[in-house]
Amino acid sequence: MSLLEQLEEQIVLGLRYPRERLVEDELMRAFAAKRHVVRSALQELENRGLVERKPNVGAFVKAYTSQEVRDLYAVRELLEVHCARLIPVPVPPERLDELVAIQRSHDAGIDSGELRDVTKANMEFHRALFGLSDNTVLVEAIRRHAQMAHAIRSVTVTSPEYLEQSRREHWAMIEALRNGDTETLAETCREHLLPSRDAYLSRLPPAD
């Protein structure tokens, strides 16, 4: 796993917190990496919306204001709900089986407490779900905006309550697809976004 992938994973899993400073020398020692490798990784994480740089101060894990969180999640809702409504039903059995298999991996990760497995399966689930629309441009836009929300979602990734809710909602999406119920699918996708948004907002200072 590259330095970039390791740092991104640490942010996703909440091992590095919003506003945490990312010091080049410390990262070089921690990962036995050259300075240009560290700088390249930080630059790419900034491009992905996970890191922000402050002149004469350094790099930090991205911290969103309440307005930025609301704006990002408003865009995510527009993209994901619209994509859900574009999925043609009935879904071919083999594609639905693929989604079920991914969700079983997600279940197994939750049951074993392996958060890396949970996170990987979660991303695969949403890739496969929205991929059912066969709209590659829209799917890429969804992936990009979900990636920007990694630091926001990290506050719930270790919560058993949130993980159980996520599991239930994934299975509800599968059931809606199985039943050809586009409106229930779209509404479940909308509701699925809310816990991480609201959990992050609840941790911000009142004036933020």
GROMACS .gro file of C-alpha atoms in nm:
model
  208
    1MET     CA    1   0.000   0.000   0.000
    2SER     CA    2   0.141   0.338  -0.101
    3LEU     CA    3   0.191   0.629   0.139
    4LEU     CA    4  -0.102   0.805  -0.028
    5GLU     CA    5  -0.328   0.504   0.028
    6GLN     CA    6  -0.215   0.464   0.388
    7LEU     CA    7  -0.282   0.828   0.474
    8GLU     CA    8  -0.620   0.820   0.302
    9GLU     CA    9  -0.712   0.505   0.493
   10GLN     CA   10  -0.610   0.666   0.822
   11ILE     CA   11  -0.838   0.962   0.750
   12VAL     CA   12  -1.126   0.735   0.645
   13LEU     CA   13  -1.094   0.526   0.962
   14GLY     CA   14  -1.077   0.830   1.187
   15LEU     CA   15  -0.717   0.763   1.288
   16ARG     CA   16  -0.633   1.116   1.178
   17TYR     CA   17  -0.879   1.382   1.279
   18PRO     CA   18  -1.006   1.699   1.109
   19ARG     CA   19  -0.765   1.988   1.177
   20GLU     CA   20  -0.481   1.746   1.264
   21ARG     CA   21  -0.153   1.884   1.132
   22LEU     CA   22   0.038   1.666   0.888
   23VAL     CA   23   0.406   1.746   0.937
   24GLU     CA   24   0.634   1.638   0.654
   25ASP     CA   25   0.928   1.540   0.876
   26GLU     CA   26   0.704   1.331   1.103
   27LEU     CA   27   0.546   1.155   0.805
   28MET     CA   28   0.890   1.087   0.657
   29ARG     CA   29   0.996   0.915   0.979
   30ALA     CA   30   0.669   0.730   1.034
   31PHE     CA   31   0.655   0.587   0.681
   32ALA     CA   32   1.029   0.577   0.600
   33ALA     CA   33   0.953   0.791   0.295
   34LYS     CA   34   1.143   1.052   0.097
   35ARG     CA   35   1.030   1.414   0.122
   36HIS     CA   36   0.915   1.428  -0.241
   37VAL     CA   37   0.696   1.120  -0.182
   38VAL     CA   38   0.535   1.281   0.123
   39ARG     CA   39   0.477   1.607  -0.061
   40SER     CA   40   0.329   1.427  -0.359
   41ALA     CA   41   0.090   1.235  -0.132
   42LEU     CA   42  -0.019   1.550   0.050
   43GLN     CA   43  -0.076   1.727  -0.282
   44GLU     CA   44  -0.295   1.443  -0.409
   45LEU     CA   45  -0.490   1.432  -0.082
   46GLU     CA   46  -0.547   1.806  -0.119
   47ASN     CA   47  -0.671   1.747  -0.474
   48ARG     CA   48  -0.914   1.486  -0.338
   49GLY     CA   49  -1.048   1.727  -0.077
   50LEU     CA   50  -0.905   1.540   0.223
   51VAL     CA   51  -0.624   1.779   0.314
   52GLU     CA   52  -0.595   2.157   0.318
   53ARG     CA   53  -0.278   2.363   0.311
   54LYS     CA   54  -0.236   2.693   0.494
   55PRO     CA   55   0.040   2.931   0.379
   56ASN     CA   56   0.335   2.942   0.618
   57VAL     CA   57   0.163   2.692   0.848
   58GLY     CA   58   0.147   2.356   0.670
   59ALA     CA   59  -0.097   2.079   0.580
   60PHE     CA   60  -0.394   1.967   0.787
   61VAL     CA   61  -0.664   1.704   0.760
   62LYS     CA   62  -0.954   1.889   0.600
   63ALA     CA   63  -1.200   2.041   0.848
   64TYR     CA   64  -1.532   2.156   0.708
   65THR     CA   65  -1.748   2.441   0.833
   66SER     CA   66  -2.115   2.368   0.893
   67GLN     CA   67  -2.207   2.546   0.568
   68GLU     CA   68  -1.951   2.346   0.370
   69VAL     CA   69  -2.088   2.022   0.515
   70ARG     CA   70  -2.444   2.115   0.426
   71ASP     CA   71  -2.342   2.224   0.076
   72LEU     CA   72  -2.142   1.906   0.010
   73TYR     CA   73  -2.420   1.681   0.132
   74ALA     CA   74  -2.680   1.872  -0.068
   75VAL     CA   75  -2.478   1.796  -0.380
   76ARG     CA   76  -2.432   1.433  -0.277
   77GLU     CA   77  -2.807   1.398  -0.226
   78LEU     CA   78  -2.882   1.544  -0.570
   79LEU     CA   79  -2.634   1.310  -0.737
   80GLU     CA   80  -2.715   0.989  -0.550
   81VAL     CA   81  -3.094   1.020  -0.544
   82HIS     CA   82  -3.099   1.106  -0.913
   83CYS     CA   83  -2.871   0.813  -0.991
   84ALA     CA   84  -3.093   0.575  -0.792
   85ARG     CA   85  -3.391   0.685  -1.000
   86LEU     CA   86  -3.199   0.614  -1.321
   87ILE     CA   87  -3.138   0.248  -1.238
   88PRO     CA   88  -3.352   0.039  -1.473
   89VAL     CA   89  -3.566  -0.224  -1.303
   90PRO     CA   90  -3.590  -0.513  -1.286
   91VAL     CA   91  -3.217  -0.545  -1.224
   92PRO     CA   92  -3.058  -0.845  -1.399
   93PRO     CA   93  -3.020  -1.129  -1.142
   94GLU     CA   94  -2.645  -1.160  -1.189
   95ARG     CA   95  -2.591  -0.790  -1.110
   96LEU     CA   96  -2.816  -0.810  -0.806
   97ASP     CA   97  -2.625  -1.119  -0.692
   98GLU     CA   98  -2.301  -0.920  -0.713
   99LEU     CA   99  -2.448  -0.652  -0.487
  100VAL     CA  100  -2.569  -0.915  -0.238
  101ALA     CA  101  -2.223  -1.076  -0.228
  102ILE     CA  102  -2.060  -0.740  -0.154
  103GLN     CA  103  -2.310  -0.672   0.122
  104ARG     CA  104  -2.237  -1.007   0.281
  105SER     CA  105  -1.871  -0.901   0.294
  106HIS     CA  106  -1.984  -0.577   0.458
  107ASP     CA  107  -2.184  -0.778   0.712
  108ALA     CA  108  -1.886  -1.001   0.786
  109GLY     CA  109  -1.663  -0.699   0.846
  110ILE     CA  110  -1.913  -0.549   1.090
  111ASP     CA  111  -1.956  -0.879   1.274
  112SER     CA  112  -1.580  -0.928   1.307
  113GLY     CA  113  -1.506  -0.566   1.392
  114GLU     CA  114  -1.263  -0.533   1.100
  115LEU     CA  115  -1.315  -0.168   1.010
  116ARG     CA  116  -1.083  -0.180   0.709
  117ASP     CA  117  -1.295  -0.459   0.562
  118VAL     CA  118  -1.613  -0.267   0.641
  119THR     CA  119  -1.484   0.047   0.472
  120LYS     CA  120  -1.365  -0.140   0.164
  121ALA     CA  121  -1.693  -0.331   0.128
  122ASN     CA  122  -1.894  -0.012   0.181
  123MET     CA  123  -1.716   0.163  -0.105
  124GLU     CA  124  -1.757  -0.142  -0.328
  125PHE     CA  125  -2.127  -0.161  -0.243
  126HIS     CA  126  -2.194   0.196  -0.349
  127ARG     CA  127  -1.980   0.160  -0.660
  128ALA     CA  128  -2.180  -0.146  -0.764
  129LEU     CA  129  -2.515   0.007  -0.664
  130PHE     CA  130  -2.476   0.330  -0.858
  131GLY     CA  131  -2.301   0.143  -1.137
  132LEU     CA  132  -2.638  -0.019  -1.208
  133SER     CA  133  -2.737   0.313  -1.368
  134ASP     CA  134  -2.475   0.254  -1.640
  135ASN     CA  135  -2.402   0.628  -1.631
  136THR     CA  136  -2.026   0.637  -1.587
  137VAL     CA  137  -2.002   1.018  -1.567
  138LEU     CA  138  -2.259   1.035  -1.287
  139VAL     CA  139  -2.100   0.742  -1.102
  140GLU     CA  140  -1.761   0.917  -1.114
  141ALA     CA  141  -1.915   1.240  -0.980
  142ILE     CA  142  -2.071   1.042  -0.694
  143ARG     CA  143  -1.737   0.875  -0.617
  144ARG     CA  144  -1.555   1.209  -0.619
  145HIS     CA  145  -1.798   1.378  -0.380
  146ALA     CA  146  -1.807   1.073  -0.151
  147GLN     CA  147  -1.428   1.088  -0.139
  148MET     CA  148  -1.443   1.453  -0.034
  149ALA     CA  149  -1.664   1.347   0.258
  150HIS     CA  150  -1.415   1.093   0.400
  151ALA     CA  151  -1.311   1.321   0.686
  152ILE     CA  152  -1.677   1.390   0.765
  153ARG     CA  153  -1.778   1.025   0.760
  154SER     CA  154  -1.483   0.925   0.979
  155VAL     CA  155  -1.669   1.041   1.291
  156THR     CA  156  -1.923   0.757   1.251
  157VAL     CA  157  -1.710   0.479   1.102
  158THR     CA  158  -1.625   0.334   1.445
  159SER     CA  159  -1.979   0.360   1.582
  160PRO     CA  160  -2.153   0.019   1.618
  161GLU     CA  161  -2.492   0.191   1.608
  162TYR     CA  162  -2.410   0.368   1.282
  163LEU     CA  163  -2.265   0.053   1.126
  164GLU     CA  164  -2.580  -0.143   1.209
  165GLN     CA  165  -2.796   0.131   1.060
  166SER     CA  166  -2.579   0.132   0.749
  167ARG     CA  167  -2.615  -0.245   0.719
  168ARG     CA  168  -2.995  -0.225   0.747
  169GLU     CA  169  -3.014   0.047   0.486
  170HIS     CA  170  -2.795  -0.146   0.243
  171TRP     CA  171  -3.026  -0.446   0.268
  172ALA     CA  172  -3.327  -0.215   0.226
  173MET     CA  173  -3.172  -0.087  -0.098
  174ILE     CA  174  -3.125  -0.443  -0.219
  175GLU     CA  175  -3.484  -0.529  -0.132
  176ALA     CA  176  -3.611  -0.219  -0.314
  177LEU     CA  177  -3.415  -0.323  -0.623
  178ARG     CA  178  -3.549  -0.676  -0.597
  179ASN     CA  179  -3.904  -0.538  -0.580
  180GLY     CA  180  -3.850  -0.284  -0.856
  181ASP     CA  181  -3.939  -0.006  -0.608
  182THR     CA  182  -3.748   0.292  -0.741
  183GLU     CA  183  -3.898   0.549  -0.504
  184THR     CA  184  -3.812   0.348  -0.192
  185LEU     CA  185  -3.460   0.300  -0.326
  186ALA     CA  186  -3.418   0.672  -0.389
  187GLU     CA  187  -3.555   0.767  -0.047
  188THR     CA  188  -3.334   0.511   0.129
  189CYS     CA  189  -3.030   0.652  -0.054
  190ARG     CA  190  -3.126   1.000   0.067
  191GLU     CA  191  -3.170   0.888   0.428
  192HIS     CA  192  -2.842   0.693   0.412
  193LEU     CA  193  -2.649   1.020   0.382
  194LEU     CA  194  -2.791   1.185   0.691
  195PRO     CA  195  -2.622   1.013   0.990
  196SER     CA  196  -2.263   1.104   0.899
  197ARG     CA  197  -2.362   1.461   0.806
  198ASP     CA  198  -2.555   1.514   1.128
  199ALA     CA  199  -2.289   1.349   1.347
  200TYR     CA  200  -2.019   1.579   1.208
  201LEU     CA  201  -2.237   1.889   1.246
  202SER     CA  202  -2.314   1.796   1.607
  203ARG     CA  203  -1.942   1.810   1.688
  204LEU     CA  204  -1.883   2.157   1.548
  205PRO     CA  205  -1.876   2.465   1.772
  206PRO     CA  206  -2.209   2.656   1.757
  207ALA     CA  207  -2.054   2.948   1.569
  208ASP     CA  208  -1.883   2.731   1.304
   0.00000   0.00000   0.00000
